[in-house]
XYZ file of C-alpha atoms in Angstrom:
537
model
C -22.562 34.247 -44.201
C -20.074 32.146 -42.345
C -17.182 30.776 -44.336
C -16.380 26.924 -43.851
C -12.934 26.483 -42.404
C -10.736 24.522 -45.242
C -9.740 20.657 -44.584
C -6.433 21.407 -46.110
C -5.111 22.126 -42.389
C -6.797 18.887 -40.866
C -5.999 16.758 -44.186
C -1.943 17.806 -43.903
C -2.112 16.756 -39.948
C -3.361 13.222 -41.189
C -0.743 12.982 -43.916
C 2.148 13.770 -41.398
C 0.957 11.546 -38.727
C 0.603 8.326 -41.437
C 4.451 9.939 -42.781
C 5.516 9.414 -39.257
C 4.247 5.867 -38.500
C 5.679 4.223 -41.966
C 9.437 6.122 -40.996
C 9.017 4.472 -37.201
C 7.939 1.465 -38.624
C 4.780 0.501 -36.505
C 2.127 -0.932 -38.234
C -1.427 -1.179 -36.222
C -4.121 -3.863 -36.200
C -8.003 -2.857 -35.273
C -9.713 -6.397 -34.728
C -13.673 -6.587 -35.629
C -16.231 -8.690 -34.415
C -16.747 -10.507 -37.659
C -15.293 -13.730 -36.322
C -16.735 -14.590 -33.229
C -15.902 -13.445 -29.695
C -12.299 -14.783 -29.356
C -11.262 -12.685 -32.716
C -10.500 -9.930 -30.609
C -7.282 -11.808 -28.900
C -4.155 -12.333 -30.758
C -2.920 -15.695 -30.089
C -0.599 -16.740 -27.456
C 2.595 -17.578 -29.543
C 2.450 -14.196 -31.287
C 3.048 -12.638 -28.126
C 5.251 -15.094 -26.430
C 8.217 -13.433 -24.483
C 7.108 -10.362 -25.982
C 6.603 -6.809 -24.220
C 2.743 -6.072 -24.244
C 1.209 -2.996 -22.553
C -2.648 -3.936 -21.129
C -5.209 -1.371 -20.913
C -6.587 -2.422 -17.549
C -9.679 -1.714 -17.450
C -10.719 -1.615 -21.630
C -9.346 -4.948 -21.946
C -9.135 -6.825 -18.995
C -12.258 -5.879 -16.611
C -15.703 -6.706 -17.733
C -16.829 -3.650 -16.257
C -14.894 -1.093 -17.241
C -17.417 2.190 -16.081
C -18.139 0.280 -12.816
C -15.390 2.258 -10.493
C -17.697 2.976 -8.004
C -17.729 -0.730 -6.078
C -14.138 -0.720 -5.694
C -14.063 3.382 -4.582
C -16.720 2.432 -2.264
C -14.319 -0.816 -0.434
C -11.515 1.592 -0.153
C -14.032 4.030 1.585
C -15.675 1.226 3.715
C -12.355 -0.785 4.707
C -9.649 1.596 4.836
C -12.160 4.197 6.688
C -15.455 3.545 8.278
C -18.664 2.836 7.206
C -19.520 6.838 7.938
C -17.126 7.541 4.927
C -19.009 4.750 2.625
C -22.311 6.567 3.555
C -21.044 10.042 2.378
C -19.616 8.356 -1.095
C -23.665 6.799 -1.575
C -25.089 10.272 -0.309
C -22.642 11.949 -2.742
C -23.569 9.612 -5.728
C -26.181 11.319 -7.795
C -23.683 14.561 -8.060
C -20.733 12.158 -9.420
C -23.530 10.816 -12.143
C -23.778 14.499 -13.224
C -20.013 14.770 -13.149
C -19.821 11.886 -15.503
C -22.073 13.801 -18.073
C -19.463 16.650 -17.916
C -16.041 14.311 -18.160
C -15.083 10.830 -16.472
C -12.436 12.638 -15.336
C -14.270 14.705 -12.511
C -16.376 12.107 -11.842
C -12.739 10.417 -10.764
C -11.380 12.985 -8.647
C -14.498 13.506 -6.829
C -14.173 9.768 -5.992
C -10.781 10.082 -5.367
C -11.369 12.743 -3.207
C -14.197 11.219 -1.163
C -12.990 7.831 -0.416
C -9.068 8.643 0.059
C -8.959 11.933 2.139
C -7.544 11.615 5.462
C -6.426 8.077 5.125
C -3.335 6.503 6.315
C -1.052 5.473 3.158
C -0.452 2.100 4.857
C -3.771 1.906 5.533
C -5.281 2.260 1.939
C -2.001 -0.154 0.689
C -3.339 -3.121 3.316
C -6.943 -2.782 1.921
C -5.708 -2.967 -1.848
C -3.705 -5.700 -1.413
C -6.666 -7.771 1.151
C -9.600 -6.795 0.168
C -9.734 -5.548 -3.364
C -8.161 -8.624 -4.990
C -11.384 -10.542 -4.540
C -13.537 -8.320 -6.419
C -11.380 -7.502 -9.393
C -10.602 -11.458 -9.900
C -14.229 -11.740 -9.984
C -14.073 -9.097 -12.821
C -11.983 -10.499 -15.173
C -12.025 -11.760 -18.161
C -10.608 -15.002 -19.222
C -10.337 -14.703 -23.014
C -8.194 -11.616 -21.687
C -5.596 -12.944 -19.100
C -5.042 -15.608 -21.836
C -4.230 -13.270 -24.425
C -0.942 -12.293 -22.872
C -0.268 -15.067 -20.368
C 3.137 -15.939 -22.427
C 4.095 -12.939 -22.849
C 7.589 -11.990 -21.980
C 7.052 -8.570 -19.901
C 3.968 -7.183 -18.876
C 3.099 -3.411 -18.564
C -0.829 -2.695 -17.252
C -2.321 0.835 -17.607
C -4.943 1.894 -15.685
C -6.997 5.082 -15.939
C -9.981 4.078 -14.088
C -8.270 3.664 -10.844
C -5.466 5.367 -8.877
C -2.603 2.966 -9.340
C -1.958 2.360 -5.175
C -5.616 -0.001 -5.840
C -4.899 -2.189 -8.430
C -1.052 -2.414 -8.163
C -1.323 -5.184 -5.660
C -3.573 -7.252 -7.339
C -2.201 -6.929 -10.534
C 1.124 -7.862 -9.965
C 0.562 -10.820 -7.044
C -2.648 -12.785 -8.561
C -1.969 -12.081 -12.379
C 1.765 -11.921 -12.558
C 2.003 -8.288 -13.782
C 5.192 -6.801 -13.969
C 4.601 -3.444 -13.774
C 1.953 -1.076 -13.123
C 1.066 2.297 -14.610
C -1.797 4.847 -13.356
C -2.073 8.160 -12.098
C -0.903 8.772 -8.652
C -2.606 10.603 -5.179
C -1.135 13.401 -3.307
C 0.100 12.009 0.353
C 1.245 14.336 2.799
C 3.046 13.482 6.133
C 1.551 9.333 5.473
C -1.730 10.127 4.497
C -3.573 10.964 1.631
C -4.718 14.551 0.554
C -7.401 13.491 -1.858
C -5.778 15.523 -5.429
C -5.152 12.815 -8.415
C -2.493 13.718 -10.560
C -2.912 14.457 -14.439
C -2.950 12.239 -16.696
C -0.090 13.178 -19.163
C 2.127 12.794 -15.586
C 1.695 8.698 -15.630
C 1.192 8.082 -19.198
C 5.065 9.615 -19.461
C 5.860 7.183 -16.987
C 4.556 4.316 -19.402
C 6.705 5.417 -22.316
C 9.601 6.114 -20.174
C 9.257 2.358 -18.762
C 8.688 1.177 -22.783
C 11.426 2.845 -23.579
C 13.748 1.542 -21.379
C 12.085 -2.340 -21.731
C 13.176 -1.989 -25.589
C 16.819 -0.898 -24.691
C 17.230 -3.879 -22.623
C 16.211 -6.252 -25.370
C 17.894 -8.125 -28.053
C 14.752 -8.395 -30.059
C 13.900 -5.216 -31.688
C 10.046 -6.576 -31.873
C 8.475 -3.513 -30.423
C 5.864 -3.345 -27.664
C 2.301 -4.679 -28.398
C -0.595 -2.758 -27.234
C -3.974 -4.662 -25.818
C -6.546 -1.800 -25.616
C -10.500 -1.358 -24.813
C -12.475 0.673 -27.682
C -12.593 3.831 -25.376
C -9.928 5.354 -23.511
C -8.093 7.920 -24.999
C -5.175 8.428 -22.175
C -4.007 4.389 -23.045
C -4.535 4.642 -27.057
C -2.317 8.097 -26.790
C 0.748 6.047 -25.468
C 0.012 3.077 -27.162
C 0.207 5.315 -30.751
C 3.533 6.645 -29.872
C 5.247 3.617 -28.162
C 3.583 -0.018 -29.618
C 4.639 -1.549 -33.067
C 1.862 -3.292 -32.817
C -1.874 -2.673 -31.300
C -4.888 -4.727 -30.773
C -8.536 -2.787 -29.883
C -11.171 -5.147 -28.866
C -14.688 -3.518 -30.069
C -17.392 -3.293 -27.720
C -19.621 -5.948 -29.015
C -16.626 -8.476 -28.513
C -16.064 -7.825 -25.013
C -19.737 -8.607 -24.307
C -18.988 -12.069 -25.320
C -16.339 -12.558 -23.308
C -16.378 -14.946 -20.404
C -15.203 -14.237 -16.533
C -12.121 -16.008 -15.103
C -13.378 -19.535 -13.182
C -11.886 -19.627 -9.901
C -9.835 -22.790 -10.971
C -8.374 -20.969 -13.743
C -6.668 -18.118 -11.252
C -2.933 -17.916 -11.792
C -2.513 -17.317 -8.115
C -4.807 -19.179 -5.776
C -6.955 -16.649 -3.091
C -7.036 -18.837 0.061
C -6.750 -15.128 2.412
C -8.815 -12.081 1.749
C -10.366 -9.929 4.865
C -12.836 -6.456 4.725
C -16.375 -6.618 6.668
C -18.385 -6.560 2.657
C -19.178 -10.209 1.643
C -20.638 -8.164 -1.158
C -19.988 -6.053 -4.610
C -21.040 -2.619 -3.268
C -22.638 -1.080 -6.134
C -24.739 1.613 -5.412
C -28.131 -0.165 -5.403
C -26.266 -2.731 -2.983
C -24.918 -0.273 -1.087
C -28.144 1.739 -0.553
C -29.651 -1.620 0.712
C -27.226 -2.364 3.273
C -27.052 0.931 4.919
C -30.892 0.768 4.655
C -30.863 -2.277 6.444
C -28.045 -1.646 8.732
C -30.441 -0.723 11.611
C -32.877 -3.810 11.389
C -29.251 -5.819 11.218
C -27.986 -4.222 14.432
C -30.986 -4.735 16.428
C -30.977 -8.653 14.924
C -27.472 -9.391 16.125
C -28.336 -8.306 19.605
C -31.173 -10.336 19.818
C -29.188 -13.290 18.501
C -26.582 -12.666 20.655
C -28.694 -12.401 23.930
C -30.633 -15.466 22.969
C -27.460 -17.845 22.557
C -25.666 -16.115 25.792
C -28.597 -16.440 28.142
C -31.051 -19.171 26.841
C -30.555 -22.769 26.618
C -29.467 -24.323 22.971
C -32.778 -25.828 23.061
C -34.723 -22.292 22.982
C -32.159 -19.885 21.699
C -31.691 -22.230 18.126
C -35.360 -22.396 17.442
C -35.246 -17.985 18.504
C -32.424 -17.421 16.023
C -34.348 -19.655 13.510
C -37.132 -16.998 13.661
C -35.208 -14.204 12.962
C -33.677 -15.899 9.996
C -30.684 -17.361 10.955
C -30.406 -21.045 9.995
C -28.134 -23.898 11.598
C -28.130 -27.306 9.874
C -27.353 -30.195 11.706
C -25.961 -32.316 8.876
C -27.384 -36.126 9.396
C -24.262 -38.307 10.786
C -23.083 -40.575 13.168
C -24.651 -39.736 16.467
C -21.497 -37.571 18.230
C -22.300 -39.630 21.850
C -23.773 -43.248 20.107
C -21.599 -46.231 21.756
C -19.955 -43.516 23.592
C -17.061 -45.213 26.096
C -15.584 -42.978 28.387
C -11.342 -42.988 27.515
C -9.102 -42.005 30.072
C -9.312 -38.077 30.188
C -12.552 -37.996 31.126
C -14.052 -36.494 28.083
C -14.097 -36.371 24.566
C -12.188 -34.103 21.562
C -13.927 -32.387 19.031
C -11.655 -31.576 16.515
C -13.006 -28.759 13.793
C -12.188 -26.615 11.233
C -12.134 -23.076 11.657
C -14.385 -20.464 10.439
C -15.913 -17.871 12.538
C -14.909 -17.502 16.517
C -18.861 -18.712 16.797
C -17.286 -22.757 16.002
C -17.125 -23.949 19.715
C -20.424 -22.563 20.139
C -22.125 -23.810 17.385
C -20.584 -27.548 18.228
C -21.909 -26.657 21.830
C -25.710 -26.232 20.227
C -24.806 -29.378 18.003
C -24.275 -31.209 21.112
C -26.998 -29.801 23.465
C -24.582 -29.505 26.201
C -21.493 -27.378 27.566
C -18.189 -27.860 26.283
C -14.974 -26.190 26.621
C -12.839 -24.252 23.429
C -9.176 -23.241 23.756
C -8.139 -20.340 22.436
C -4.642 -18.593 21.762
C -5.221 -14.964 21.398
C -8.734 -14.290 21.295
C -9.810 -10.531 22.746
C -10.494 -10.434 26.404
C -14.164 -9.118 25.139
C -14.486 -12.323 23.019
C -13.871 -14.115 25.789
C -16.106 -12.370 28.198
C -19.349 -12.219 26.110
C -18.862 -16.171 25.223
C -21.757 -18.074 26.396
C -19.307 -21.258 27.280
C -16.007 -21.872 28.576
C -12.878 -20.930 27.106
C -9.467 -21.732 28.598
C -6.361 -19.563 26.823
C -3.350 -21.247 26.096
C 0.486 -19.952 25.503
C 1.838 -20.829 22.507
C 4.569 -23.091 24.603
C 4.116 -26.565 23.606
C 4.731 -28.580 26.758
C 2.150 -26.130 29.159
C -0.356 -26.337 26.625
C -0.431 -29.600 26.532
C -0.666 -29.779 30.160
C -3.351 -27.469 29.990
C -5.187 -29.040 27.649
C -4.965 -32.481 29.441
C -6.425 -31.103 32.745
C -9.634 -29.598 30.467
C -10.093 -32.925 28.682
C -10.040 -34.696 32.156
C -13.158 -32.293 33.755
C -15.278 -32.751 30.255
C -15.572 -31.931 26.298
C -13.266 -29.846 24.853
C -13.196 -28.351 21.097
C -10.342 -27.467 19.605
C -9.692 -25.666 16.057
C -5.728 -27.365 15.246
C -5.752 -24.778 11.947
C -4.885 -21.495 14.611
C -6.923 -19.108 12.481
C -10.356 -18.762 10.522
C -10.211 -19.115 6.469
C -12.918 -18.068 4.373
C -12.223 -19.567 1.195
C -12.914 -23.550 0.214
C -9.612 -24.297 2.273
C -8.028 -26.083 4.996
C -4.621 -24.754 6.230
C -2.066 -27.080 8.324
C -3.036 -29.160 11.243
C -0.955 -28.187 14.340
C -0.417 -31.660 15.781
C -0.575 -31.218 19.520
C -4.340 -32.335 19.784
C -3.487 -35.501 18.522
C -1.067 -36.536 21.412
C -4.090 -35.773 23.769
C -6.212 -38.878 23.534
C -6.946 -42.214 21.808
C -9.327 -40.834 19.391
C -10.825 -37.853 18.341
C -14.375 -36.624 16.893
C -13.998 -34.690 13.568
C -16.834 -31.638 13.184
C -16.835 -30.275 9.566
C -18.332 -26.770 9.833
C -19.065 -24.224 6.943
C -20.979 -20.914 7.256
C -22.696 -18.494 4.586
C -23.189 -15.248 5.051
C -24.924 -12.343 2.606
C -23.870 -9.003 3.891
C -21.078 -8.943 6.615
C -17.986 -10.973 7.359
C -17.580 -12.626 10.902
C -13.975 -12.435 10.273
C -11.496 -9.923 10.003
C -7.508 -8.967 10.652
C -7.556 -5.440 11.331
C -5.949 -5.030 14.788
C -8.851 -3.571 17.936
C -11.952 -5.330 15.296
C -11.981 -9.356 16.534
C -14.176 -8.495 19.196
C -16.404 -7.303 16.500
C -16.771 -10.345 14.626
C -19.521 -12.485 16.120
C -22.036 -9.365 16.295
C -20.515 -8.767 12.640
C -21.454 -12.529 11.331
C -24.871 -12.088 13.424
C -25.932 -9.163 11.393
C -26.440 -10.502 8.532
C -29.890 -11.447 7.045
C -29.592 -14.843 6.892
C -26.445 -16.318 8.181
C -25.996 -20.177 8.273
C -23.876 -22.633 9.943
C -23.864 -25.949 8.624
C -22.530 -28.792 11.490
C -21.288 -32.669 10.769
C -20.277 -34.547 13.390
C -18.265 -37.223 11.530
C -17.035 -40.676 12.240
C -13.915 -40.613 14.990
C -10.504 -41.078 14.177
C -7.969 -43.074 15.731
C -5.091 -41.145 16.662
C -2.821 -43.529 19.200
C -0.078 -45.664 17.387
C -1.459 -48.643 16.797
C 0.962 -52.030 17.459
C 4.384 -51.862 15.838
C 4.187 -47.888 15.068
C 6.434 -45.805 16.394
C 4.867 -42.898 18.556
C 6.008 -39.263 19.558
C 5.885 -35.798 16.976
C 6.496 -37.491 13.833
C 3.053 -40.175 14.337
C 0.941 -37.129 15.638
C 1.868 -35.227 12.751
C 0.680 -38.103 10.265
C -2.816 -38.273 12.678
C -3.339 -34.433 12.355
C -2.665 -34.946 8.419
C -5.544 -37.531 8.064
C -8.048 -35.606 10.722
C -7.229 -32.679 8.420
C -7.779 -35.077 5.493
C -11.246 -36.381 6.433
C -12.258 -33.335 6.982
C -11.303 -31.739 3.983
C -13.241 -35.091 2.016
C -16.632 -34.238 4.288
C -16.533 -30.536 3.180
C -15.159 -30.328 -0.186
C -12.420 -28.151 0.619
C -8.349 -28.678 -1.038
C -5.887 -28.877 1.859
C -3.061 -26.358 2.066
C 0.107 -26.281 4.187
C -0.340 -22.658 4.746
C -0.685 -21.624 8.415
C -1.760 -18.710 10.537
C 1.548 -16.481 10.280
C 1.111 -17.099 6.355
C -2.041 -16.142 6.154
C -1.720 -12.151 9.066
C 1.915 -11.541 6.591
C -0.412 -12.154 3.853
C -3.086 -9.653 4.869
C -1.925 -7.772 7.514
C 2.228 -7.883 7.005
C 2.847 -9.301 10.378
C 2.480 -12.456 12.272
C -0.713 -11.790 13.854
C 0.355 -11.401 17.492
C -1.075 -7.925 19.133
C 0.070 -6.106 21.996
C -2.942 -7.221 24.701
C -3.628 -10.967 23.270
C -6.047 -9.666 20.517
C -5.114 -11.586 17.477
């Protein structure tokens, strides 16, 4: 007969950990889901200008267990699209690794997605690409639990802390950023995650010194998830205070609108218009083939067939173009004095001149700055590169309006997002008047845009592979642009005319104007200004 082990052992261990809380003074607060969804979060003014240490993923991701989307970017973006198919082909072993311990299941990720990669490399994605997706993961009953809060400390255990450290701290204000770190050697990643007592002793060494500096003596306050024993270890030895939000609780929670962001995301760039989950994932790469052969045909048609043909061809294979119902772009059409007219248009895809082109049923010409020498080759109408010098390209642009049409996109650079960055003002000293085009595009797999130096070439076959990718085309009602009598002319007027073409566009389309411009938006994404050896922007 087996003899039961006593609980005198066990019961003296619970005695001397309750002994040691009421000498340290912390006191702890498990919230229930009694009271409604919002009983979970303390409010505001209890934590205002407090220090508060944020259990990323239990408390402020809806999806907590959902690594694998985010795993599966880095693996995509920062590698190839090879390295995304061995993470799916690999995915039924790490669902057997998560029956044995999350943990495995992490490094194998880890392992997978970040081998081999550039440091750099992995930094640009995190701080491009991933901020889209985890915004879209958020809660808002959980930013606004600590959105006065004095300093803010996030703990991740879910996620190496190179991909969520740029997010965190540049769209949600973090302060600091705590998670286990990857092994790089000679700039690029060797795959092994560190343990996990190695970062949680960097969150009580940074707690620590946060309550040194202080004048308060208020104590940290812990916002935790209902699981996650690495976060509720630290939080028990270095918060006064602690908040656990149950399980049922988060469920009611709500995700963050767009308009309630604390930083607005105009830039973002990666190929995936998608959340790769693994039943996403598997349907891409099982489509991928069908896609290719689709963009070639769509490409062929609209670089050998008349608009006439080629738009009703693309139509078939289920790409759509909608010629929004507008002014007719030549009705009471007078000739001015260069000859031909100026389509000005936002910017979306490198496809815009085109698709104005098909809009028109004619040829026109598009300037461009630094397009790839491929781009320029494969383009099924004129293009005519200009030099960044003010004075030539206006010359240049001058002679082109004088032989015909000409479309010009004044923002410099495409923007995904419901935005329109600065006008640059040169087209406006070009001619009399000029003819608006508001132009938006949808797409369901695949981006037609990107940053990633040697790619731009890539982007119309990109935006032709998906599904069903649509371009939607208003010709609006023309703008004057000359001085009229009394006004004084030169930089200063064509600035004001490129502010209310930029204006009427943004009305037609529904999109807020910004003042941001193309070398804000490449040091945003890319941390340069966009200009490549070669002319490839």
């Amino acid at each position: 007969m087996v003899k039961k082990p006593s609980a005198l052992p066990r019961s003296f261990l619970s005695l001397r950990r309750l002994l040691r809380r009421s000498i340290s003074g912390r006191h702890y607060r498990r919230t229930t889901s009694a009271t409604g969804a919002r009983a979970a979060a303390p409010a505001q003014d209890k934590l205002k200008d407090r220090t508060v240490l944020v259990d990323v993923e239990g408390w402020l991701l809806r999806s907590p267990l959902s690594a694998f989307p985010y795993f599966m970017l880095v693996a995509v973006e920062a590698g190839s699209f090879l390295r995304g198919l061995l993470l799916l082909l690999v995915y039924p072993v790490l669902c057997l690794l998560a029956l044995i311990g999350l943990d495995l299941r992490l490094e194998a990720m880890v392992t997978v997605s970040l081998f081999g990669l550039r440091e750099r490399e992995v930094a640009r994605v995190s701080k491009a690409v991933l901020p889209k997706f985890f915004l879209e993961d958020v809660t808002m009953e959980g930013l606004e639990a600590f959105k006065k809060a004095g300093t803010v400390v996030a703990v991740t255990a879910a996620f190496p802390r190179v991909m969520v450290e740029g997010f965190l701290k540049e769209y949600l204000g973090v302060h600091a950023v705590v998670g286990r770190e990857v092994a790089v050697t000679a700039g690029r990643y060797v795959g092994f995650l560190e343990e996990e007592h190695a970062g949680m002793e960097r969150v009580g060494a940074f707690l620590e010194k946060m309550e040194e500096t202080r004048s308060k003596g208020d104590g940290a306050v812990g916002l935790l998830g209902a699981v996650g024993r690495m976060v509720h270890h630290v939080d028990s030895r270095y918060c006064k205070e602690t908040y656990v939000l149950s399980k049922a609780d988060k469920k009611a929670w709500q995700p963050l609108p767009r308009d309630k962001y604390p930083n607005k995301l105009v830039f973002h760039d990666g190929r995936l218009a998608f959340r790769p989950t693994f039943f996403a994932a598997l349907a891409m790469y099982t489509f991928a083939p069908l896609g290719i052969i689709l963009a070639a045909l769509r490409c062929i048609a609209f670089g050998v067939l008349p608009y006439r043909v080629s738009v009703p061809l693309a139509a078939a294979t289920g790409m759509r173009s909608r010629l929004v119902a507008g002014p007719s772009p030549d009705a009471s059409r007078e000739k001015n004095e260069a000859g031909g007219r100026l389509y000005v248009c936002n910017h979306r895809t490198l496809l815009d001149p085109i698709t104005v082109a098909a809009g028109l049923n004619k040829p026109v010409t598009a300037v461009t700055y630094s397009v790839s020498p491929v781009s320029e080759l494969l383009a099924p109408i004129r293009t005519a590169r200009l030099t960044r010098d003010r004075d030539e390209d206006r010359r240049r642009m001058e002679a082109l309006l004088a032989r015909g049409d000409l479309v010009v996109c004044p923002e410099g650079t495409t923007c995904r997002e419901a935005y329109l960055l600065r006008f640059s003002p040169l087209f406006a000293e070009l001619t009399g008047e000029v003819t608006p085009v508001a132009l938006d595009t949808r797409v369901d797999m695949f981006y037609g845009t990107s940053t990633k130096p040697g790619a731009k070439w890539l982007d119309p076959f990109y935006f032709m592979m998906n599904s069903r990718p649509e371009y939607r085309v208003e010709f609006l009602e023309r703008v004057a642009t000359a001085p009229a009598d009394g006004e004084a002319g030169g930089h200063g007027h064509s600035i004001q005319a490129a502010n209310r073409v930029q204006r009427v566009l943004g009305e037609a389309l529904g999109f807020e104007l910004t003042g941001l411009t193309r070398k804000d938006k490449y040091m945003m994404l890319a941390g340069n200004e966009g200009v490549v050896s070669g002319g490839a922007k």
